């Protein structure tokens, strides 16, 4: 039986990635977090439209959806905090166009415990990572580099792969 903190929440829209597929910086993460506020944001028709546009790679002033200042969602506050130094140095619009985040698992949970789970949407994220490697993007492994390397073995020898000193401090 799955512990409550590890339960996948299927009510919010999945977020396999945020950002434009041609971004020069790609951040590798585990899965989107979850809070009851997420569900409220995801039920908003404006948020749903923007999220679906992100999933189809539609053109947007804020390709990294959760940097759009019009969005009121916990994920926006979280990403603004994590990307604050970049936003300060380069401006929000530039960061929203230049950074992509790939999620190992697209479904929300309080805590990640899904390393053995394989769903079809992961193949899209793995392909986006392979394309980033081919175009020589800067890759930042935020979390679970081992899982990403198992899924995309060529990541192990990639020269522009950067690791954080602490998975607890993603800034």
mmCIF file of C-alpha atoms in Angstrom, residues 9-13 34-44 48 74:
data_model
loop_
_atom_site.group_PDB
_atom_site.id
_atom_site.type_symbol
_atom_site.label_atom_id
_atom_site.label_comp_id
_atom_site.label_asym_id
_atom_site.label_seq_id
_atom_site.Cartn_x
_atom_site.Cartn_y
_atom_site.Cartn_z
ATOM 1 C CA UNK A 9 -2.494 12.920 -7.520
ATOM 2 C CA UNK A 10 -4.178 12.508 -10.864
ATOM 3 C CA UNK A 11 -6.590 15.417 -10.431
ATOM 4 C CA UNK A 12 -4.138 18.180 -11.455
ATOM 5 C CA UNK A 13 -2.961 18.128 -15.035
ATOM 6 C CA UNK A 34 1.383 18.712 -4.622
ATOM 7 C CA UNK A 35 -0.697 20.822 -2.293
ATOM 8 C CA UNK A 36 -4.458 21.396 -2.127
ATOM 9 C CA UNK A 37 -3.753 24.820 -3.644
ATOM 10 C CA UNK A 38 -2.420 23.033 -6.737
ATOM 11 C CA UNK A 39 -5.779 21.447 -7.332
ATOM 12 C CA UNK A 40 -7.524 24.824 -7.155
ATOM 13 C CA UNK A 41 -5.047 26.325 -9.638
ATOM 14 C CA UNK A 42 -5.374 23.369 -11.995
ATOM 15 C CA UNK A 43 -9.164 23.663 -11.979
ATOM 16 C CA UNK A 44 -8.967 27.256 -13.222
ATOM 17 C CA UNK A 48 -5.756 24.705 -17.874
ATOM 18 C CA UNK A 74 1.980 27.228 -5.692
#
